[in-house]
PDB file of C-alpha atoms and ligand atoms in Angstrom:
ATOM      1  CA  MET A   1      84.159  52.562-115.110  1.00 74.00           C
ATOM      2  CA  SER A   2      80.526  51.455-114.775  1.00 83.00           C
ATOM      3  CA  PRO A   3      78.009  53.906-113.401  1.00 94.00           C
ATOM      4  CA  VAL A   4      77.061  53.186-109.785  1.00 96.00           C
ATOM      5  CA  LEU A   5      73.426  52.910-110.855  1.00 97.00           C
ATOM      6  CA  GLU A   6      72.130  52.053-114.277  1.00 97.00           C
ATOM      7  CA  MET A   7      68.460  51.536-115.085  1.00 97.00           C
ATOM      8  CA  ARG A   8      67.757  50.241-118.592  1.00 97.00           C
ATOM      9  CA  GLY A   9      64.249  50.326-119.997  1.00 97.00           C
ATOM     10  CA  VAL A  10      62.721  49.851-116.565  1.00 97.00           C
ATOM     11  CA  SER A  11      58.947  49.449-116.457  1.00 98.00           C
ATOM     12  CA  LYS A  12      56.736  48.662-113.507  1.00 97.00           C
ATOM     13  CA  VAL A  13      53.105  47.634-113.648  1.00 97.00           C
ATOM     14  CA  TYR A  14      51.136  47.178-110.441  1.00 96.00           C
ATOM     15  CA  GLY A  15      48.182  44.795-110.598  1.00 93.00           C
ATOM     16  CA  GLU A  16      46.704  43.060-113.620  1.00 91.00           C
ATOM     17  CA  GLY A  17      43.977  43.442-116.205  1.00 90.00           C
ATOM     18  CA  PRO A  18      41.910  46.615-116.489  1.00 91.00           C
ATOM     19  CA  ALA A  19      42.919  47.733-112.987  1.00 91.00           C
ATOM     20  CA  ALA A  20      46.647  47.594-113.772  1.00 94.00           C
ATOM     21  CA  VAL A  21      48.622  50.764-113.048  1.00 94.00           C
ATOM     22  CA  LYS A  22      51.665  51.581-115.149  1.00 96.00           C
ATOM     23  CA  ALA A  23      53.867  53.219-112.548  1.00 97.00           C
ATOM     24  CA  LEU A  24      57.008  53.412-114.736  1.00 98.00           C
ATOM     25  CA  THR A  25      57.476  53.018-118.474  1.00 97.00           C
ATOM     26  CA  GLY A  26      60.842  52.491-120.162  1.00 97.00           C
ATOM     27  CA  VAL A  27      62.965  54.470-117.737  1.00 97.00           C
ATOM     28  CA  ASP A  28      66.656  54.813-118.574  1.00 96.00           C
ATOM     29  CA  LEU A  29      68.782  56.401-115.903  1.00 96.00           C
ATOM     30  CA  SER A  30      72.490  56.325-115.312  1.00 96.00           C
ATOM     31  CA  VAL A  31      74.159  57.828-112.247  1.00 96.00           C
ATOM     32  CA  GLU A  32      77.945  57.982-112.103  1.00 96.00           C
ATOM     33  CA  SER A  33      80.141  57.974-109.036  1.00 96.00           C
ATOM     34  CA  GLY A  34      80.383  61.479-107.578  1.00 95.00           C
ATOM     35  CA  THR A  35      77.027  62.552-108.989  1.00 95.00           C
ATOM     36  CA  MET A  36      73.808  63.605-107.325  1.00 95.00           C
ATOM     37  CA  VAL A  37      70.611  63.362-109.337  1.00 96.00           C
ATOM     38  CA  ALA A  38      67.357  64.949-108.182  1.00 95.00           C
ATOM     39  CA  VAL A  39      64.089  63.359-109.300  1.00 96.00           C
ATOM     40  CA  MET A  40      61.121  65.700-109.528  1.00 95.00           C
ATOM     41  CA  GLY A  41      57.555  65.303-110.732  1.00 94.00           C
ATOM     42  CA  PRO A  42      53.949  65.521-109.642  1.00 93.00           C
ATOM     43  CA  SER A  43      52.531  63.263-106.963  1.00 93.00           C
ATOM     44  CA  GLY A  44      51.786  59.795-108.359  1.00 94.00           C
ATOM     45  CA  SER A  45      54.207  60.200-111.278  1.00 96.00           C
ATOM     46  CA  GLY A  46      56.391  57.250-110.210  1.00 96.00           C
ATOM     47  CA  LYS A  47      59.228  58.859-108.253  1.00 95.00           C
ATOM     48  CA  SER A  48      59.041  56.552-105.242  1.00 92.00           C
ATOM     49  CA  THR A  49      58.658  53.531-107.490  1.00 95.00           C
ATOM     50  CA  LEU A  50      61.807  54.571-109.334  1.00 96.00           C
ATOM     51  CA  LEU A  51      63.689  54.866-106.055  1.00 94.00           C
ATOM     52  CA  THR A  52      62.530  51.532-104.615  1.00 92.00           C
ATOM     53  CA  ILE A  53      63.402  49.723-107.861  1.00 94.00           C
ATOM     54  CA  ALA A  54      66.804  51.456-107.997  1.00 94.00           C
ATOM     55  CA  GLY A  55      67.449  50.158-104.476  1.00 90.00           C
ATOM     56  CA  SER A  56      66.172  46.661-105.315  1.00 88.00           C
ATOM     57  CA  LEU A  57      63.426  46.877-102.705  1.00 86.00           C
ATOM     58  CA  GLU A  58      61.081  46.069-105.579  1.00 90.00           C
ATOM     59  CA  GLU A  59      61.592  44.288-108.877  1.00 91.00           C
ATOM     60  CA  PRO A  60      60.814  45.878-112.215  1.00 95.00           C
ATOM     61  CA  THR A  61      58.172  44.244-114.413  1.00 96.00           C
ATOM     62  CA  SER A  62      60.633  44.546-117.288  1.00 96.00           C
ATOM     63  CA  GLY A  63      64.001  46.133-117.908  1.00 97.00           C
ATOM     64  CA  GLU A  64      67.211  45.878-115.991  1.00 95.00           C
ATOM     65  CA  VAL A  65      68.885  47.486-112.984  1.00 95.00           C
ATOM     66  CA  LEU A  66      72.651  47.338-112.536  1.00 95.00           C
ATOM     67  CA  VAL A  67      74.507  48.413-109.419  1.00 93.00           C
ATOM     68  CA  GLU A  68      78.213  48.964-110.018  1.00 92.00           C
ATOM     69  CA  GLY A  69      77.913  46.995-113.237  1.00 92.00           C
ATOM     70  CA  THR A  70      76.209  43.970-111.694  1.00 90.00           C
ATOM     71  CA  SER A  71      72.718  43.167-112.895  1.00 91.00           C
ATOM     72  CA  LEU A  72      70.147  42.537-110.200  1.00 85.00           C
ATOM     73  CA  VAL A  73      68.110  40.405-112.588  1.00 81.00           C
ATOM     74  CA  GLY A  74      68.547  36.759-111.782  1.00 80.00           C
ATOM     75  CA  MET A  75      70.337  37.449-108.506  1.00 86.00           C
ATOM     76  CA  SER A  76      69.137  35.238-105.670  1.00 89.00           C
ATOM     77  CA  ARG A  77      67.138  36.880-102.897  1.00 87.00           C
ATOM     78  CA  ASN A  78      70.012  36.398-100.496  1.00 89.00           C
ATOM     79  CA  ASP A  79      72.580  37.916-102.819  1.00 88.00           C
ATOM     80  CA  ARG A  80      70.300  40.844-103.486  1.00 87.00           C
ATOM     81  CA  ALA A  81      69.758  41.403 -99.773  1.00 85.00           C
ATOM     82  CA  ARG A  82      73.504  41.310 -99.190  1.00 85.00           C
ATOM     83  CA  MET A  83      74.131  43.718-102.042  1.00 86.00           C
ATOM     84  CA  ARG A  84      71.529  46.070-100.542  1.00 85.00           C
ATOM     85  CA  ARG A  85      73.046  45.974 -97.095  1.00 82.00           C
ATOM     86  CA  ARG A  86      76.568  46.559 -98.349  1.00 85.00           C
ATOM     87  CA  ARG A  87      76.099  48.888-101.263  1.00 89.00           C
ATOM     88  CA  VAL A  88      72.901  50.853-100.818  1.00 91.00           C
ATOM     89  CA  GLY A  89      72.041  53.457 -98.206  1.00 89.00           C
ATOM     90  CA  TYR A  90      68.489  54.701 -97.802  1.00 88.00           C
ATOM     91  CA  VAL A  91      67.382  57.937 -96.222  1.00 84.00           C
ATOM     92  CA  PHE A  92      63.653  58.281 -95.764  1.00 77.00           C
ATOM     93  CA  GLN A  93      61.626  61.248 -94.695  1.00 70.00           C
ATOM     94  CA  ASP A  94      60.559  59.759 -91.384  1.00 66.00           C
ATOM     95  CA  PHE A  95      64.139  58.638 -90.606  1.00 68.00           C
ATOM     96  CA  ASN A  96      63.100  55.096 -89.587  1.00 80.00           C
ATOM     97  CA  LEU A  97      65.366  55.081 -86.557  1.00 89.00           C
ATOM     98  CA  LEU A  98      64.624  52.348 -84.019  1.00 90.00           C
ATOM     99  CA  ALA A  99      63.434  53.969 -80.809  1.00 91.00           C
ATOM    100  CA  GLY A 100      64.921  51.319 -78.515  1.00 94.00           C
ATOM    101  CA  LEU A 101      68.456  51.709 -79.871  1.00 94.00           C
ATOM    102  CA  THR A 102      70.912  54.544 -79.289  1.00 96.00           C
ATOM    103  CA  ALA A 103      72.239  56.651 -82.148  1.00 95.00           C
ATOM    104  CA  VAL A 104      75.355  54.530 -82.563  1.00 96.00           C
ATOM    105  CA  GLU A 105      73.409  51.266 -82.222  1.00 95.00           C
ATOM    106  CA  ASN A 106      71.026  52.368 -84.981  1.00 93.00           C
ATOM    107  CA  ILE A 107      74.036  52.833 -87.229  1.00 92.00           C
ATOM    108  CA  THR A 108      75.834  49.623 -86.333  1.00 93.00           C
ATOM    109  CA  LEU A 109      72.815  47.308 -86.542  1.00 89.00           C
ATOM    110  CA  PRO A 110      72.975  46.813 -90.341  1.00 83.00           C
ATOM    111  CA  LEU A 111      76.737  46.218 -90.131  1.00 87.00           C
ATOM    112  CA  GLU A 112      76.303  43.589 -87.439  1.00 89.00           C
ATOM    113  CA  LEU A 113      73.480  41.952 -89.378  1.00 83.00           C
ATOM    114  CA  ASP A 114      75.978  41.715 -92.192  1.00 81.00           C
ATOM    115  CA  GLY A 115      78.381  39.805 -89.974  1.00 85.00           C
ATOM    116  CA  MET A 116      80.717  42.557 -88.828  1.00 89.00           C
ATOM    117  CA  ARG A 117      82.040  42.041 -85.303  1.00 93.00           C
ATOM    118  CA  PRO A 118      80.391  44.341 -82.755  1.00 93.00           C
ATOM    119  CA  LYS A 119      83.647  46.115 -81.884  1.00 95.00           C
ATOM    120  CA  ALA A 120      84.525  46.895 -85.506  1.00 94.00           C
ATOM    121  CA  ALA A 121      80.933  47.928 -86.196  1.00 93.00           C
ATOM    122  CA  ARG A 122      80.963  50.273 -83.223  1.00 95.00           C
ATOM    123  CA  GLU A 123      84.196  51.862 -84.414  1.00 94.00           C
ATOM    124  CA  ALA A 124      82.727  52.395 -87.877  1.00 91.00           C
ATOM    125  CA  GLY A 125      79.526  53.785 -86.351  1.00 93.00           C
ATOM    126  CA  LEU A 126      81.400  56.222 -84.136  1.00 94.00           C
ATOM    127  CA  GLU A 127      83.492  57.338 -87.090  1.00 90.00           C
ATOM    128  CA  ALA A 128      80.360  58.016 -89.153  1.00 86.00           C
ATOM    129  CA  LEU A 129      78.832  59.953 -86.259  1.00 89.00           C
ATOM    130  CA  GLY A 130      82.069  61.903 -85.922  1.00 87.00           C
ATOM    131  CA  GLU A 131      81.917  62.910 -89.574  1.00 80.00           C
ATOM    132  CA  LEU A 132      78.460  64.308 -88.958  1.00 79.00           C
ATOM    133  CA  ASP A 133      79.561  66.097 -85.811  1.00 83.00           C
ATOM    134  CA  LEU A 134      77.455  63.917 -83.551  1.00 90.00           C
ATOM    135  CA  THR A 135      80.047  62.073 -81.481  1.00 93.00           C
ATOM    136  CA  ASP A 136      78.623  63.474 -78.246  1.00 95.00           C
ATOM    137  CA  ARG A 137      75.172  62.099 -79.121  1.00 95.00           C
ATOM    138  CA  ALA A 138      76.289  58.501 -79.752  1.00 96.00           C
ATOM    139  CA  GLY A 139      74.626  57.172 -76.599  1.00 97.00           C
ATOM    140  CA  HIS A 140      71.391  59.139 -76.970  1.00 97.00           C
ATOM    141  CA  TYR A 141      68.100  57.552 -77.989  1.00 96.00           C
ATOM    142  CA  PRO A 142      66.192  58.993 -80.953  1.00 93.00           C
ATOM    143  CA  ASP A 143      63.651  60.764 -78.737  1.00 94.00           C
ATOM    144  CA  GLU A 144      66.525  62.592 -77.026  1.00 96.00           C
ATOM    145  CA  LEU A 145      67.657  64.081 -80.336  1.00 93.00           C
ATOM    146  CA  SER A 146      66.353  67.039 -82.336  1.00 88.00           C
ATOM    147  CA  GLY A 147      64.812  66.477 -85.774  1.00 83.00           C
ATOM    148  CA  GLY A 148      68.019  67.655 -87.448  1.00 82.00           C
ATOM    149  CA  GLN A 149      70.156  65.369 -85.296  1.00 87.00           C
ATOM    150  CA  ARG A 150      67.887  62.388 -85.999  1.00 88.00           C
ATOM    151  CA  GLN A 151      68.212  63.076 -89.691  1.00 84.00           C
ATOM    152  CA  ARG A 152      72.001  63.216 -89.402  1.00 86.00           C
ATOM    153  CA  VAL A 153      71.963  59.839 -87.620  1.00 90.00           C
ATOM    154  CA  ALA A 154      69.837  58.453 -90.477  1.00 89.00           C
ATOM    155  CA  ILE A 155      72.409  59.762 -92.944  1.00 85.00           C
ATOM    156  CA  ALA A 156      75.289  58.320 -90.926  1.00 86.00           C
ATOM    157  CA  ARG A 157      73.493  54.970 -91.076  1.00 89.00           C
ATOM    158  CA  ALA A 158      73.093  55.345 -94.840  1.00 87.00           C
ATOM    159  CA  ILE A 159      76.748  56.112 -95.544  1.00 81.00           C
ATOM    160  CA  VAL A 160      78.464  53.885 -92.980  1.00 84.00           C
ATOM    161  CA  GLY A 161      80.420  50.946 -94.362  1.00 78.00           C
ATOM    162  CA  ASP A 162      81.327  52.666 -97.614  1.00 73.00           C
ATOM    163  CA  ARG A 163      77.958  52.427 -99.311  1.00 86.00           C
ATOM    164  CA  ARG A 164      78.098  53.588-102.890  1.00 91.00           C
ATOM    165  CA  LEU A 165      74.499  54.259-103.802  1.00 94.00           C
ATOM    166  CA  LEU A 166      72.524  56.665-101.636  1.00 93.00           C
ATOM    167  CA  LEU A 167      68.785  56.846-102.180  1.00 94.00           C
ATOM    168  CA  ALA A 168      66.872  59.603-100.465  1.00 91.00           C
ATOM    169  CA  ASP A 169      63.123  60.197-100.520  1.00 89.00           C
ATOM    170  CA  GLU A 170      62.300  63.751 -99.404  1.00 84.00           C
ATOM    171  CA  PRO A 171      65.146  63.508 -96.875  1.00 79.00           C
ATOM    172  CA  THR A 172      64.648  67.026 -95.612  1.00 75.00           C
ATOM    173  CA  GLY A 173      60.853  66.841 -95.426  1.00 72.00           C
ATOM    174  CA  ALA A 174      60.507  67.210 -91.687  1.00 66.00           C
ATOM    175  CA  LEU A 175      63.309  69.737 -91.263  1.00 70.00           C
ATOM    176  CA  ASP A 176      63.551  73.510 -91.328  1.00 72.00           C
ATOM    177  CA  SER A 177      65.435  74.985 -94.263  1.00 73.00           C
ATOM    178  CA  VAL A 178      68.723  75.411 -92.358  1.00 70.00           C
ATOM    179  CA  SER A 179      68.819  71.734 -91.260  1.00 70.00           C
ATOM    180  CA  GLY A 180      67.620  70.758 -94.737  1.00 75.00           C
ATOM    181  CA  GLU A 181      70.607  72.439 -96.328  1.00 80.00           C
ATOM    182  CA  GLY A 182      72.868  70.660 -93.840  1.00 77.00           C
ATOM    183  CA  VAL A 183      71.470  67.342 -95.047  1.00 78.00           C
ATOM    184  CA  MET A 184      72.119  68.302 -98.664  1.00 84.00           C
ATOM    185  CA  ARG A 185      75.665  69.287 -97.829  1.00 84.00           C
ATOM    186  CA  LEU A 186      76.278  65.867 -96.223  1.00 82.00           C
ATOM    187  CA  LEU A 187      74.911  64.023 -99.239  1.00 87.00           C
ATOM    188  CA  LYS A 188      77.098  66.176-101.430  1.00 89.00           C
ATOM    189  CA  VAL A 189      80.195  65.328 -99.358  1.00 86.00           C
ATOM    190  CA  ALA A 190      79.367  61.617 -99.670  1.00 87.00           C
ATOM    191  CA  CYS A 191      79.173  62.081-103.442  1.00 92.00           C
ATOM    192  CA  ARG A 192      82.525  63.817-103.535  1.00 91.00           C
ATOM    193  CA  ARG A 193      83.958  60.713-101.872  1.00 87.00           C
ATOM    194  CA  GLY A 194      82.663  58.586-104.704  1.00 90.00           C
ATOM    195  CA  ALA A 195      79.056  57.756-103.861  1.00 92.00           C
ATOM    196  CA  ALA A 196      76.191  58.321-106.271  1.00 96.00           C
ATOM    197  CA  ALA A 197      72.972  59.792-104.906  1.00 95.00           C
ATOM    198  CA  VAL A 198      69.411  59.839-106.151  1.00 96.00           C
ATOM    199  CA  LEU A 199      67.165  62.246-104.339  1.00 94.00           C
ATOM    200  CA  VAL A 200      63.409  62.563-104.707  1.00 94.00           C
ATOM    201  CA  THR A 201      62.234  66.042-103.831  1.00 90.00           C
ATOM    202  CA  HIS A 202      59.438  68.508-104.482  1.00 87.00           C
ATOM    203  CA  ASP A 203      61.681  71.377-103.547  1.00 87.00           C
ATOM    204  CA  ALA A 204      63.341  73.167-106.472  1.00 87.00           C
ATOM    205  CA  HIS A 205      65.768  74.872-104.122  1.00 86.00           C
ATOM    206  CA  LEU A 206      67.028  71.503-102.835  1.00 86.00           C
ATOM    207  CA  ALA A 207      67.098  70.127-106.368  1.00 90.00           C
ATOM    208  CA  SER A 208      69.460  72.942-107.262  1.00 89.00           C
ATOM    209  CA  TRP A 209      72.111  71.143-105.192  1.00 90.00           C
ATOM    210  CA  ALA A 210      72.008  68.229-107.630  1.00 93.00           C
ATOM    211  CA  ASP A 211      74.248  67.816-110.658  1.00 94.00           C
ATOM    212  CA  ARG A 212      71.252  66.853-112.742  1.00 94.00           C
ATOM    213  CA  VAL A 213      67.498  67.018-112.405  1.00 94.00           C
ATOM    214  CA  VAL A 214      65.307  64.274-113.865  1.00 95.00           C
ATOM    215  CA  PHE A 215      61.637  65.070-114.392  1.00 95.00           C
ATOM    216  CA  VAL A 216      59.120  62.231-114.266  1.00 96.00           C
ATOM    217  CA  ARG A 217      55.557  62.463-115.518  1.00 95.00           C
ATOM    218  CA  ASP A 218      53.099  59.550-115.710  1.00 95.00           C
ATOM    219  CA  GLY A 219      55.928  57.089-115.213  1.00 96.00           C
ATOM    220  CA  VAL A 220      58.053  58.468-118.033  1.00 95.00           C
ATOM    221  CA  VAL A 221      61.261  60.487-117.760  1.00 92.00           C
ATOM    222  CA  VAL A 222      60.304  63.576-119.725  1.00 89.00           C
ATOM    223  CA  ASP A 223      63.393  65.691-119.307  1.00 81.00           C
ATOM    224  CA  GLN A 224      66.874  65.669-117.821  1.00 81.00           C
ATOM    225  CA  THR A 225      68.610  68.906-117.233  1.00 81.00           C
ATOM    226  CA  ALA A 226      71.321  70.675-115.346  1.00 72.00           C
ATOM    227  CA  PRO A 227      69.705  72.507-112.428  1.00 62.00           C
ATOM    228  CA  PRO A 228      69.345  76.256-112.229  1.00 56.00           C
ATOM    229  CA  ALA A 229      72.126  78.105-110.452  1.00 59.00           C
ATOM    230  CA  GLY A 230      72.057  77.028-106.820  1.00 58.00           C
ATOM    231  CA  PRO A 231      74.147  77.477-103.683  1.00 57.00           C
ATOM    232  CA  GLU A 232      77.010  75.352-105.005  1.00 57.00           C
ATOM    233  CA  SER A 233      77.302  77.296-108.236  1.00 53.00           C
ATOM    234  CA  LEU A 234      77.429  80.544-106.281  1.00 51.00           C
ATOM    235  CA  LEU A 235      80.392  79.176-104.331  1.00 53.00           C
ATOM    236  CA  ALA A 236      82.067  78.162-107.581  1.00 48.00           C
ATOM    237  CA  VAL A 237      81.735  81.689-108.962  1.00 43.00           C
ATOM    238  CA  GLU A 238      83.410  83.128-105.890  1.00 40.00           C
ATOM    239  CA  THR A 239      86.516  81.040-106.388  1.00 41.00           C
ATOM    240  CA  GLU A 240      87.002  82.035-110.026  1.00 42.00           C
ATOM    241  CA  PRO A 241      89.560  84.729-110.797  1.00 47.00           C
ATOM    242  CA  ARG A 242      88.056  88.147-111.147  1.00 45.00           C
ATOM    243  CA  ALA A 243      88.299  89.928-114.493  1.00 47.00           C
TER     244      ALA A 243
HETATM  245  P1  ADP B 301      55.216  59.351-106.574  1.00 97.99           P
HETATM  246  O1  ADP B 301      56.320  58.871-105.690  1.00 97.99           O
HETATM  247  O2  ADP B 301      55.688  60.170-107.742  1.00 97.99           O
HETATM  248  O3  ADP B 301      54.124  60.042-105.818  1.00 97.99           O
HETATM  249  P2  ADP B 301      54.589  56.530-106.843  1.00 97.99           P
HETATM  250  O4  ADP B 301      55.810  55.902-107.390  1.00 97.99           O
HETATM  251  O5  ADP B 301      54.332  56.393-105.384  1.00 97.99           O
HETATM  252  O6  ADP B 301      54.540  58.070-107.272  1.00 97.99           O
HETATM  253  O7  ADP B 301      53.318  55.924-107.608  1.00 97.99           O
HETATM  254  C1  ADP B 301      53.219  55.852-109.028  1.00 97.99           C
HETATM  255  C2  ADP B 301      51.907  55.174-109.390  1.00 97.99           C
HETATM  256  O8  ADP B 301      51.937  53.806-108.997  1.00 97.99           O
HETATM  257  C3  ADP B 301      50.686  55.784-108.704  1.00 97.99           C
HETATM  258  O9  ADP B 301      49.594  55.722-109.597  1.00 97.99           O
HETATM  259  C4  ADP B 301      50.483  54.884-107.519  1.00 97.99           C
HETATM  260  O10 ADP B 301      49.129  54.873-107.136  1.00 97.99           O
HETATM  261  C5  ADP B 301      50.890  53.528-108.068  1.00 97.99           C
HETATM  262  N1  ADP B 301      51.448  52.640-107.026  1.00 97.99           N
HETATM  263  C6  ADP B 301      52.557  52.844-106.294  1.00 97.99           C
HETATM  264  N2  ADP B 301      52.805  51.815-105.472  1.00 97.99           N
HETATM  265  C7  ADP B 301      51.805  50.913-105.690  1.00 97.99           C
HETATM  266  C8  ADP B 301      51.473  49.617-105.161  1.00 97.99           C
HETATM  267  N3  ADP B 301      52.254  49.031-104.232  1.00 97.99           N
HETATM  268  N4  ADP B 301      50.386  49.001-105.636  1.00 97.99           N
HETATM  269  C9  ADP B 301      49.599  49.569-106.593  1.00 97.99           C
HETATM  270  N5  ADP B 301      49.851  50.771-107.145  1.00 97.99           N
HETATM  271  C10 ADP B 301      50.931  51.445-106.699  1.00 97.99           C
END
């Protein structure tokens, strides 16, 4: 089976001539279904660029990006936009919820833009909210929700409609550590159902939830490693038979 995300020799140069910035150089990254990868590195190292190229919000200068085995190179703008709407879910630090829409409307908007009938979209939206324990907040507007609830709505919007590739940029940035862990747990559940997630974070504790940590420096992937023992591994130890 193809990985959900495959980046092959991806480079990105911003600008031209002496002022050109090499944001990424020859990045290879493969993320299988069921896997969460954390991307860490200093500020300016290329993490956000990697994420936006993975999600086809930007094109690489060279190299190739495949989503579920399909190359984005040469795809028409329309096809790429459709692929993004159907396959890719984004979770950004500032949530990007639309203030004039209720929680459920924020979730159903991308489905309706994609041609789903309003009734079916609403059912899918309510189901996603239910999974995140937010059914009773469906009719609330973003400013009537707590930071943690807003973030859960943003995650519901990212996973609704069976999206396979979840891209998260500091998704817990504005949250306290308890809500932050809740967000990680939700991403993890989505992965168990077959999604692949790429998460940019500065926080080593959050990165310890990932199956793999990728370190980026000056646009180059310098190391890939299994994370140090984190909350999940502690749970795993508890379920093993005692000697
Ligand atoms: P990080 O997310 O690790 O902080 P970025 O991917 O945002 O790093 O940036 C990597 C490099 O590319 C930086 O030197 C940054 O200034 C540059 N860069 C990012 N986006 C642009 C852009 N749109 N135009 C020009 N340079 C950019």
